[in-house]
Amino acid sequence: MKKKVYSSLDEVVADVPDGARVMFGGFGGAGFPNNLIQALVRKGVKNITAISNNCGTRDGELGLMFKHNQIKHVIASFPGPHANHFQERFAAREVTLELVPQGILCERMRAAAAGLQGFYTTVGVGTEVADGKEERVLDGKRCILEMPIHADYAFIKAQKADELGNLTYRLAARNFNPIMAMAANTTIAEAEELVPVGSINPVHVMTPAIFVHRIVQAKGLHYAG
Amino acid sequence: MPDSAVQEKALLDKPRLTREQIAQRAALELPDGAYVNLGWGIPNLIANYLPKEITVYFHSENGILGMGRRARPGEEDYDLIDAMKVPVTLIPGASIFHQADAHLMTRGGHLDVAVLGSFQVSEKGDLANWKIPGAKGSGGIGGAMDIAAGAKKLIVCMEHVARDGAAKIVKKCTYPLTGLACVDTMVTDLAVIDVMSEGLVLREVARGWTPEEVQKLTGAPLTTKGRVPEIHLPRVLPGLLEEK
């Protein structure tokens, strides 16, 4: 069986090419795969499409990648008040942005994970989010068509991983991580703790191993702000 | 200066509710046992003013139901934060889930009440609260559009007029929209107003204000159903804030 556990952060991201579409878990400072992000920065990949709720906290989280101009397009719901590197690149038109309502961001990724070709929603009807989208009336309500968001990679922050890739998350650091883990071709999890197969109670598994392709152990990093 | 402008200037100088008092009045709209999401700004203050005899389960869009008070110094856990990144605590019976389930709750009509801030609200209940036209930077939607589309009852807490004196309650929003016909009630520093099928109904006015004065600072027609009472705020007991 192919081994999922990697011994180094640089090795686990070594094949991420320029131009890749990458999902990054995390919300408001909790649950960001900061060690994996730093490894991507060291690797120096370019022209990444990033899918993430936020766009960094100063030099933390995705801020580091914007600082080094590695991201060309972002799909996000709330770039954030401390995403200064993103805002500078955005103002200079070095990065483009698709703003998506937060729950719709979740569902578009979940649609990709679930093999669905899209869905209709009332969210965003009559707003600039609806621009260019098909609109129809269902059950008497105006709805717009939202399409799935796929990715080549998902970078996930977990609390515990077993060697098979079953994951648990700590408190509200769960946020986007389980959804993104299901939606990408290759899911890479950085976990605080790596434990033997069988040591996570099956009913406590939050992301089943089938969704996780690579695991690396790393002590989590938080950025204040 | 025309007479009406002089009159409005005088009105703008009259005492109104503070931000805390708006929150205190809005807290009275929450039923016991309700599942509630509080947005940024004034709505976030509401948790401090819940009547002692009721329990409300606060929802956070990053996957928490049953948020308690903010963490005290030394108690902070940065994996347990609210949607404003502030470390919080949990109350007994709390649960944690992922972001898709958190928004399934907002969008799917599972939350009893959501309270949001706003830049403008139209007479039809359209909400414009995520972006100021011409503002620098990217802006951000966050969870506002999902919440606006799905809450069983949406309350807006805001100042009645903008800092420049412009009406925030308008016939038609000129700011970028968050959602159409989604606001049920507005609690401002001057009034409590319900959005009904027949239009905006003035339910209460701030102490010392008349319905006519409130109408002068409102950009859409208000109707009344009989006498309009003044907003009554219960006395806040010292110490209650910290313990809730």
PDB file of N, CA, C and O in Angstrom, chain B residues 184-243:
ATOM      1  N   ASP B 184     -36.592  42.138   8.756  1.00  0.00           N
ATOM      2  CA  ASP B 184     -37.909  42.122   9.399  1.00  0.00           C
ATOM      3  C   ASP B 184     -38.104  43.303  10.336  1.00  0.00           C
ATOM      4  O   ASP B 184     -39.194  43.846  10.429  1.00  0.00           O
ATOM      5  N   THR B 185     -37.036  43.656  11.070  1.00  0.00           N
ATOM      6  CA  THR B 185     -37.158  44.700  12.087  1.00  0.00           C
ATOM      7  C   THR B 185     -35.865  45.505  12.144  1.00  0.00           C
ATOM      8  O   THR B 185     -34.784  44.946  11.956  1.00  0.00           O
ATOM      9  N   MET B 186     -35.997  46.812  12.381  1.00  0.00           N
ATOM     10  CA  MET B 186     -34.822  47.655  12.603  1.00  0.00           C
ATOM     11  C   MET B 186     -34.894  48.242  14.003  1.00  0.00           C
ATOM     12  O   MET B 186     -35.945  48.739  14.408  1.00  0.00           O
ATOM     13  N   VAL B 187     -33.777  48.162  14.718  1.00  0.00           N
ATOM     14  CA  VAL B 187     -33.652  48.851  15.994  1.00  0.00           C
ATOM     15  C   VAL B 187     -32.557  49.899  15.811  1.00  0.00           C
ATOM     16  O   VAL B 187     -31.406  49.553  15.534  1.00  0.00           O
ATOM     17  N   THR B 188     -32.929  51.163  15.910  1.00  0.00           N
ATOM     18  CA  THR B 188     -31.958  52.251  15.696  1.00  0.00           C
ATOM     19  C   THR B 188     -31.859  53.081  16.975  1.00  0.00           C
ATOM     20  O   THR B 188     -32.507  52.781  17.983  1.00  0.00           O
ATOM     21  N   ASP B 189     -31.048  54.127  16.906  1.00  0.00           N
ATOM     22  CA  ASP B 189     -30.929  55.010  18.076  1.00  0.00           C
ATOM     23  C   ASP B 189     -32.147  55.922  18.228  1.00  0.00           C
ATOM     24  O   ASP B 189     -32.231  56.684  19.182  1.00  0.00           O
ATOM     25  N   LEU B 190     -33.103  55.820  17.289  1.00  0.00           N
ATOM     26  CA  LEU B 190     -34.312  56.647  17.371  1.00  0.00           C
ATOM     27  C   LEU B 190     -35.606  55.856  17.431  1.00  0.00           C
ATOM     28  O   LEU B 190     -36.643  56.400  17.819  1.00  0.00           O
ATOM     29  N   ALA B 191     -35.571  54.597  16.987  1.00  0.00           N
ATOM     30  CA  ALA B 191     -36.860  53.925  16.801  1.00  0.00           C
ATOM     31  C   ALA B 191     -36.717  52.416  16.669  1.00  0.00           C
ATOM     32  O   ALA B 191     -35.624  51.898  16.419  1.00  0.00           O
ATOM     33  N   VAL B 192     -37.869  51.749  16.850  1.00  0.00           N
ATOM     34  CA  VAL B 192     -38.007  50.344  16.451  1.00  0.00           C
ATOM     35  C   VAL B 192     -39.018  50.344  15.310  1.00  0.00           C
ATOM     36  O   VAL B 192     -40.115  50.894  15.443  1.00  0.00           O
ATOM     37  N   ILE B 193     -38.610  49.764  14.187  1.00  0.00           N
ATOM     38  CA  ILE B 193     -39.439  49.810  12.971  1.00  0.00           C
ATOM     39  C   ILE B 193     -39.568  48.403  12.405  1.00  0.00           C
ATOM     40  O   ILE B 193     -38.567  47.688  12.287  1.00  0.00           O
ATOM     41  N   ASP B 194     -40.789  48.004  12.066  1.00  0.00           N
ATOM     42  CA  ASP B 194     -41.018  46.702  11.445  1.00  0.00           C
ATOM     43  C   ASP B 194     -41.250  46.884   9.954  1.00  0.00           C
ATOM     44  O   ASP B 194     -41.944  47.808   9.524  1.00  0.00           O
ATOM     45  N   VAL B 195     -40.665  45.963   9.178  1.00  0.00           N
ATOM     46  CA  VAL B 195     -40.899  45.967   7.734  1.00  0.00           C
ATOM     47  C   VAL B 195     -42.082  45.039   7.479  1.00  0.00           C
ATOM     48  O   VAL B 195     -42.000  43.836   7.695  1.00  0.00           O
ATOM     49  N   MET B 196     -43.196  45.635   7.066  1.00  0.00           N
ATOM     50  CA  MET B 196     -44.412  44.852   6.830  1.00  0.00           C
ATOM     51  C   MET B 196     -44.748  44.904   5.336  1.00  0.00           C
ATOM     52  O   MET B 196     -44.191  45.709   4.607  1.00  0.00           O
ATOM     53  N   SER B 197     -45.702  44.072   4.928  1.00  0.00           N
ATOM     54  CA  SER B 197     -46.077  44.075   3.504  1.00  0.00           C
ATOM     55  C   SER B 197     -46.615  45.445   3.088  1.00  0.00           C
ATOM     56  O   SER B 197     -46.431  45.875   1.948  1.00  0.00           O
ATOM     57  N   GLU B 198     -47.239  46.170   4.036  1.00  0.00           N
ATOM     58  CA  GLU B 198     -47.789  47.483   3.690  1.00  0.00           C
ATOM     59  C   GLU B 198     -46.736  48.590   3.789  1.00  0.00           C
ATOM     60  O   GLU B 198     -47.028  49.751   3.485  1.00  0.00           O
ATOM     61  N   GLY B 199     -45.521  48.267   4.207  1.00  0.00           N
ATOM     62  CA  GLY B 199     -44.469  49.282   4.319  1.00  0.00           C
ATOM     63  C   GLY B 199     -43.843  49.274   5.696  1.00  0.00           C
ATOM     64  O   GLY B 199     -43.957  48.285   6.438  1.00  0.00           O
ATOM     65  N   LEU B 200     -43.187  50.382   6.051  1.00  0.00           N
ATOM     66  CA  LEU B 200     -42.483  50.466   7.326  1.00  0.00           C
ATOM     67  C   LEU B 200     -43.435  50.928   8.429  1.00  0.00           C
ATOM     68  O   LEU B 200     -44.090  51.964   8.289  1.00  0.00           O
ATOM     69  N   VAL B 201     -43.504  50.164   9.503  1.00  0.00           N
ATOM     70  CA  VAL B 201     -44.388  50.500  10.611  1.00  0.00           C
ATOM     71  C   VAL B 201     -43.543  50.901  11.818  1.00  0.00           C
ATOM     72  O   VAL B 201     -42.710  50.117  12.291  1.00  0.00           O
ATOM     73  N   LEU B 202     -43.773  52.116  12.292  1.00  0.00           N
ATOM     74  CA  LEU B 202     -43.044  52.629  13.454  1.00  0.00           C
ATOM     75  C   LEU B 202     -43.660  52.045  14.721  1.00  0.00           C
ATOM     76  O   LEU B 202     -44.803  52.330  15.051  1.00  0.00           O
ATOM     77  N   ARG B 203     -42.884  51.222  15.421  1.00  0.00           N
ATOM     78  CA  ARG B 203     -43.421  50.531  16.598  1.00  0.00           C
ATOM     79  C   ARG B 203     -43.109  51.294  17.890  1.00  0.00           C
ATOM     80  O   ARG B 203     -43.924  51.364  18.798  1.00  0.00           O
ATOM     81  N   GLU B 204     -41.880  51.841  17.999  1.00  0.00           N
ATOM     82  CA  GLU B 204     -41.498  52.602  19.190  1.00  0.00           C
ATOM     83  C   GLU B 204     -40.574  53.738  18.773  1.00  0.00           C
ATOM     84  O   GLU B 204     -39.894  53.648  17.751  1.00  0.00           O
ATOM     85  N   VAL B 205     -40.552  54.792  19.601  1.00  0.00           N
ATOM     86  CA  VAL B 205     -39.612  55.895  19.371  1.00  0.00           C
ATOM     87  C   VAL B 205     -38.740  56.093  20.615  1.00  0.00           C
ATOM     88  O   VAL B 205     -39.129  55.712  21.724  1.00  0.00           O
ATOM     89  N   ALA B 206     -37.560  56.691  20.419  1.00  0.00           N
ATOM     90  CA  ALA B 206     -36.676  56.972  21.551  1.00  0.00           C
ATOM     91  C   ALA B 206     -37.308  58.014  22.467  1.00  0.00           C
ATOM     92  O   ALA B 206     -38.120  58.837  22.016  1.00  0.00           O
ATOM     93  N   ARG B 207     -36.919  57.997  23.731  1.00  0.00           N
ATOM     94  CA  ARG B 207     -37.488  58.930  24.702  1.00  0.00           C
ATOM     95  C   ARG B 207     -37.297  60.375  24.240  1.00  0.00           C
ATOM     96  O   ARG B 207     -36.209  60.750  23.825  1.00  0.00           O
ATOM     97  N   GLY B 208     -38.387  61.134  24.275  1.00  0.00           N
ATOM     98  CA  GLY B 208     -38.305  62.547  23.907  1.00  0.00           C
ATOM     99  C   GLY B 208     -38.495  62.818  22.422  1.00  0.00           C
ATOM    100  O   GLY B 208     -38.462  63.957  21.979  1.00  0.00           O
ATOM    101  N   TRP B 209     -38.669  61.755  21.638  1.00  0.00           N
ATOM    102  CA  TRP B 209     -38.864  61.932  20.192  1.00  0.00           C
ATOM    103  C   TRP B 209     -40.322  61.683  19.827  1.00  0.00           C
ATOM    104  O   TRP B 209     -40.988  60.845  20.436  1.00  0.00           O
ATOM    105  N   THR B 210     -40.793  62.399  18.797  1.00  0.00           N
ATOM    106  CA  THR B 210     -42.142  62.155  18.299  1.00  0.00           C
ATOM    107  C   THR B 210     -42.041  61.375  16.984  1.00  0.00           C
ATOM    108  O   THR B 210     -41.004  61.430  16.313  1.00  0.00           O
ATOM    109  N   PRO B 211     -43.106  60.677  16.600  1.00  0.00           N
ATOM    110  CA  PRO B 211     -43.101  59.987  15.303  1.00  0.00           C
ATOM    111  C   PRO B 211     -42.798  60.944  14.149  1.00  0.00           C
ATOM    112  O   PRO B 211     -42.101  60.582  13.202  1.00  0.00           O
ATOM    113  N   GLU B 212     -43.287  62.184  14.240  1.00  0.00           N
ATOM    114  CA  GLU B 212     -43.059  63.150  13.160  1.00  0.00           C
ATOM    115  C   GLU B 212     -41.570  63.479  13.044  1.00  0.00           C
ATOM    116  O   GLU B 212     -41.041  63.620  11.940  1.00  0.00           O
ATOM    117  N   GLU B 213     -40.905  63.612  14.195  1.00  0.00           N
ATOM    118  CA  GLU B 213     -39.461  63.906  14.173  1.00  0.00           C
ATOM    119  C   GLU B 213     -38.670  62.742  13.591  1.00  0.00           C
ATOM    120  O   GLU B 213     -37.732  62.942  12.811  1.00  0.00           O
ATOM    121  N   VAL B 214     -39.049  61.531  13.961  1.00  0.00           N
ATOM    122  CA  VAL B 214     -38.359  60.352  13.426  1.00  0.00           C
ATOM    123  C   VAL B 214     -38.571  60.282  11.908  1.00  0.00           C
ATOM    124  O   VAL B 214     -37.645  60.009  11.144  1.00  0.00           O
ATOM    125  N   GLN B 215     -39.803  60.586  11.485  1.00  0.00           N
ATOM    126  CA  GLN B 215     -40.101  60.562  10.046  1.00  0.00           C
ATOM    127  C   GLN B 215     -39.197  61.536   9.278  1.00  0.00           C
ATOM    128  O   GLN B 215     -38.733  61.226   8.180  1.00  0.00           O
ATOM    129  N   LYS B 216     -38.923  62.703   9.873  1.00  0.00           N
ATOM    130  CA  LYS B 216     -38.083  63.707   9.195  1.00  0.00           C
ATOM    131  C   LYS B 216     -36.685  63.173   8.900  1.00  0.00           C
ATOM    132  O   LYS B 216     -36.032  63.611   7.963  1.00  0.00           O
ATOM    133  N   LEU B 217     -36.209  62.230   9.726  1.00  0.00           N
ATOM    134  CA  LEU B 217     -34.855  61.695   9.544  1.00  0.00           C
ATOM    135  C   LEU B 217     -34.887  60.320   8.857  1.00  0.00           C
ATOM    136  O   LEU B 217     -33.904  59.583   8.871  1.00  0.00           O
ATOM    137  N   THR B 218     -36.030  59.990   8.280  1.00  0.00           N
ATOM    138  CA  THR B 218     -36.196  58.694   7.621  1.00  0.00           C
ATOM    139  C   THR B 218     -36.500  58.929   6.150  1.00  0.00           C
ATOM    140  O   THR B 218     -37.357  59.754   5.825  1.00  0.00           O
ATOM    141  N   GLY B 219     -35.817  58.181   5.270  1.00  0.00           N
ATOM    142  CA  GLY B 219     -35.943  58.417   3.837  1.00  0.00           C
ATOM    143  C   GLY B 219     -37.068  57.663   3.158  1.00  0.00           C
ATOM    144  O   GLY B 219     -37.138  57.623   1.936  1.00  0.00           O
ATOM    145  N   ALA B 220     -37.944  57.049   3.945  1.00  0.00           N
ATOM    146  CA  ALA B 220     -39.098  56.335   3.390  1.00  0.00           C
ATOM    147  C   ALA B 220     -40.268  56.562   4.335  1.00  0.00           C
ATOM    148  O   ALA B 220     -40.065  56.802   5.526  1.00  0.00           O
ATOM    149  N   PRO B 221     -41.510  56.487   3.807  1.00  0.00           N
ATOM    150  CA  PRO B 221     -42.657  56.781   4.670  1.00  0.00           C
ATOM    151  C   PRO B 221     -42.836  55.753   5.793  1.00  0.00           C
ATOM    152  O   PRO B 221     -42.683  54.554   5.567  1.00  0.00           O
ATOM    153  N   LEU B 222     -43.160  56.275   6.994  1.00  0.00           N
ATOM    154  CA  LEU B 222     -43.448  55.409   8.148  1.00  0.00           C
ATOM    155  C   LEU B 222     -44.937  55.483   8.426  1.00  0.00           C
ATOM    156  O   LEU B 222     -45.527  56.555   8.342  1.00  0.00           O
ATOM    157  N   THR B 223     -45.538  54.364   8.767  1.00  0.00           N
ATOM    158  CA  THR B 223     -46.923  54.400   9.226  1.00  0.00           C
ATOM    159  C   THR B 223     -46.946  53.997  10.688  1.00  0.00           C
ATOM    160  O   THR B 223     -45.967  53.455  11.219  1.00  0.00           O
ATOM    161  N   THR B 224     -48.058  54.281  11.343  1.00  0.00           N
ATOM    162  CA  THR B 224     -48.175  53.920  12.750  1.00  0.00           C
ATOM    163  C   THR B 224     -49.490  53.184  12.957  1.00  0.00           C
ATOM    164  O   THR B 224     -50.429  53.337  12.169  1.00  0.00           O
ATOM    165  N   LYS B 225     -49.521  52.371  13.997  1.00  0.00           N
ATOM    166  CA  LYS B 225     -50.768  51.700  14.351  1.00  0.00           C
ATOM    167  C   LYS B 225     -51.153  52.209  15.735  1.00  0.00           C
ATOM    168  O   LYS B 225     -50.725  51.668  16.745  1.00  0.00           O
ATOM    169  N   GLY B 226     -51.885  53.305  15.762  1.00  0.00           N
ATOM    170  CA  GLY B 226     -52.262  53.903  17.045  1.00  0.00           C
ATOM    171  C   GLY B 226     -51.097  54.665  17.654  1.00  0.00           C
ATOM    172  O   GLY B 226     -50.159  55.059  16.958  1.00  0.00           O
ATOM    173  N   ARG B 227     -51.174  54.863  18.972  1.00  0.00           N
ATOM    174  CA  ARG B 227     -50.145  55.618  19.683  1.00  0.00           C
ATOM    175  C   ARG B 227     -48.817  54.859  19.640  1.00  0.00           C
ATOM    176  O   ARG B 227     -48.788  53.629  19.780  1.00  0.00           O
ATOM    177  N   VAL B 228     -47.721  55.587  19.441  1.00  0.00           N
ATOM    178  CA  VAL B 228     -46.400  54.948  19.379  1.00  0.00           C
ATOM    179  C   VAL B 228     -45.690  55.139  20.722  1.00  0.00           C
ATOM    180  O   VAL B 228     -45.366  56.264  21.100  1.00  0.00           O
ATOM    181  N   PRO B 229     -45.469  54.064  21.462  1.00  0.00           N
ATOM    182  CA  PRO B 229     -44.832  54.211  22.783  1.00  0.00           C
ATOM    183  C   PRO B 229     -43.342  54.507  22.673  1.00  0.00           C
ATOM    184  O   PRO B 229     -42.730  54.285  21.614  1.00  0.00           O
ATOM    185  N   GLU B 230     -42.778  55.000  23.783  1.00  0.00           N
ATOM    186  CA  GLU B 230     -41.333  55.233  23.825  1.00  0.00           C
ATOM    187  C   GLU B 230     -40.614  53.922  24.096  1.00  0.00           C
ATOM    188  O   GLU B 230     -41.165  53.009  24.735  1.00  0.00           O
ATOM    189  N   ILE B 231     -39.387  53.831  23.624  1.00  0.00           N
ATOM    190  CA  ILE B 231     -38.552  52.649  23.885  1.00  0.00           C
ATOM    191  C   ILE B 231     -38.284  52.584  25.385  1.00  0.00           C
ATOM    192  O   ILE B 231     -37.844  53.577  25.986  1.00  0.00           O
ATOM    193  N   HIS B 232     -38.592  51.437  25.974  1.00  0.00           N
ATOM    194  CA  HIS B 232     -38.340  51.272  27.404  1.00  0.00           C
ATOM    195  C   HIS B 232     -37.150  50.340  27.591  1.00  0.00           C
ATOM    196  O   HIS B 232     -37.140  49.225  27.086  1.00  0.00           O
ATOM    197  N   LEU B 233     -36.156  50.820  28.311  1.00  0.00           N
ATOM    198  CA  LEU B 233     -34.981  49.988  28.566  1.00  0.00           C
ATOM    199  C   LEU B 233     -34.944  49.580  30.026  1.00  0.00           C
ATOM    200  O   LEU B 233     -34.979  50.437  30.906  1.00  0.00           O
ATOM    201  N   PRO B 234     -34.886  48.279  30.291  1.00  0.00           N
ATOM    202  CA  PRO B 234     -34.787  47.858  31.681  1.00  0.00           C
ATOM    203  C   PRO B 234     -33.455  48.318  32.268  1.00  0.00           C
ATOM    204  O   PRO B 234     -32.474  48.447  31.533  1.00  0.00           O
ATOM    205  N   ARG B 235     -33.463  48.578  33.570  1.00  0.00           N
ATOM    206  CA  ARG B 235     -32.232  48.991  34.233  1.00  0.00           C
ATOM    207  C   ARG B 235     -31.243  47.823  34.183  1.00  0.00           C
ATOM    208  O   ARG B 235     -31.614  46.680  34.430  1.00  0.00           O
ATOM    209  N   VAL B 236     -29.993  48.102  33.834  1.00  0.00           N
ATOM    210  CA  VAL B 236     -28.985  47.035  33.801  1.00  0.00           C
ATOM    211  C   VAL B 236     -28.351  46.938  35.173  1.00  0.00           C
ATOM    212  O   VAL B 236     -27.881  47.911  35.733  1.00  0.00           O
ATOM    213  N   LEU B 237     -28.385  45.722  35.738  1.00  0.00           N
ATOM    214  CA  LEU B 237     -27.813  45.527  37.060  1.00  0.00           C
ATOM    215  C   LEU B 237     -26.295  45.440  36.952  1.00  0.00           C
ATOM    216  O   LEU B 237     -25.780  44.768  36.075  1.00  0.00           O
ATOM    217  N   PRO B 238     -25.594  46.112  37.866  1.00  0.00           N
ATOM    218  CA  PRO B 238     -24.136  46.009  37.817  1.00  0.00           C
ATOM    219  C   PRO B 238     -23.733  44.541  37.999  1.00  0.00           C
ATOM    220  O   PRO B 238     -24.320  43.841  38.804  1.00  0.00           O
ATOM    221  N   GLY B 239     -22.760  44.107  37.248  1.00  0.00           N
ATOM    222  CA  GLY B 239     -22.279  42.730  37.407  1.00  0.00           C
ATOM    223  C   GLY B 239     -22.937  41.770  36.445  1.00  0.00           C
ATOM    224  O   GLY B 239     -22.390  40.727  36.123  1.00  0.00           O
ATOM    225  N   LEU B 240     -24.107  42.129  35.933  1.00  0.00           N
ATOM    226  CA  LEU B 240     -24.826  41.219  35.036  1.00  0.00           C
ATOM    227  C   LEU B 240     -24.050  41.048  33.724  1.00  0.00           C
ATOM    228  O   LEU B 240     -24.004  39.961  33.149  1.00  0.00           O
ATOM    229  N   LEU B 241     -23.425  42.120  33.294  1.00  0.00           N
ATOM    230  CA  LEU B 241     -22.704  42.096  32.024  1.00  0.00           C
ATOM    231  C   LEU B 241     -21.662  40.988  32.008  1.00  0.00           C
ATOM    232  O   LEU B 241     -21.566  40.217  31.071  1.00  0.00           O
ATOM    233  N   GLU B 242     -20.867  40.930  33.054  1.00  0.00           N
ATOM    234  CA  GLU B 242     -19.730  40.014  33.086  1.00  0.00           C
ATOM    235  C   GLU B 242     -20.191  38.557  33.198  1.00  0.00           C
ATOM    236  O   GLU B 242     -19.609  37.676  32.611  1.00  0.00           O
ATOM    237  N   GLU B 243     -21.285  38.348  33.910  1.00  0.00           N
ATOM    238  CA  GLU B 243     -21.666  36.965  34.198  1.00  0.00           C
ATOM    239  C   GLU B 243     -22.395  36.306  33.041  1.00  0.00           C
ATOM    240  O   GLU B 243     -22.435  35.098  32.950  1.00  0.00           O
TER     241      GLU B 243
END
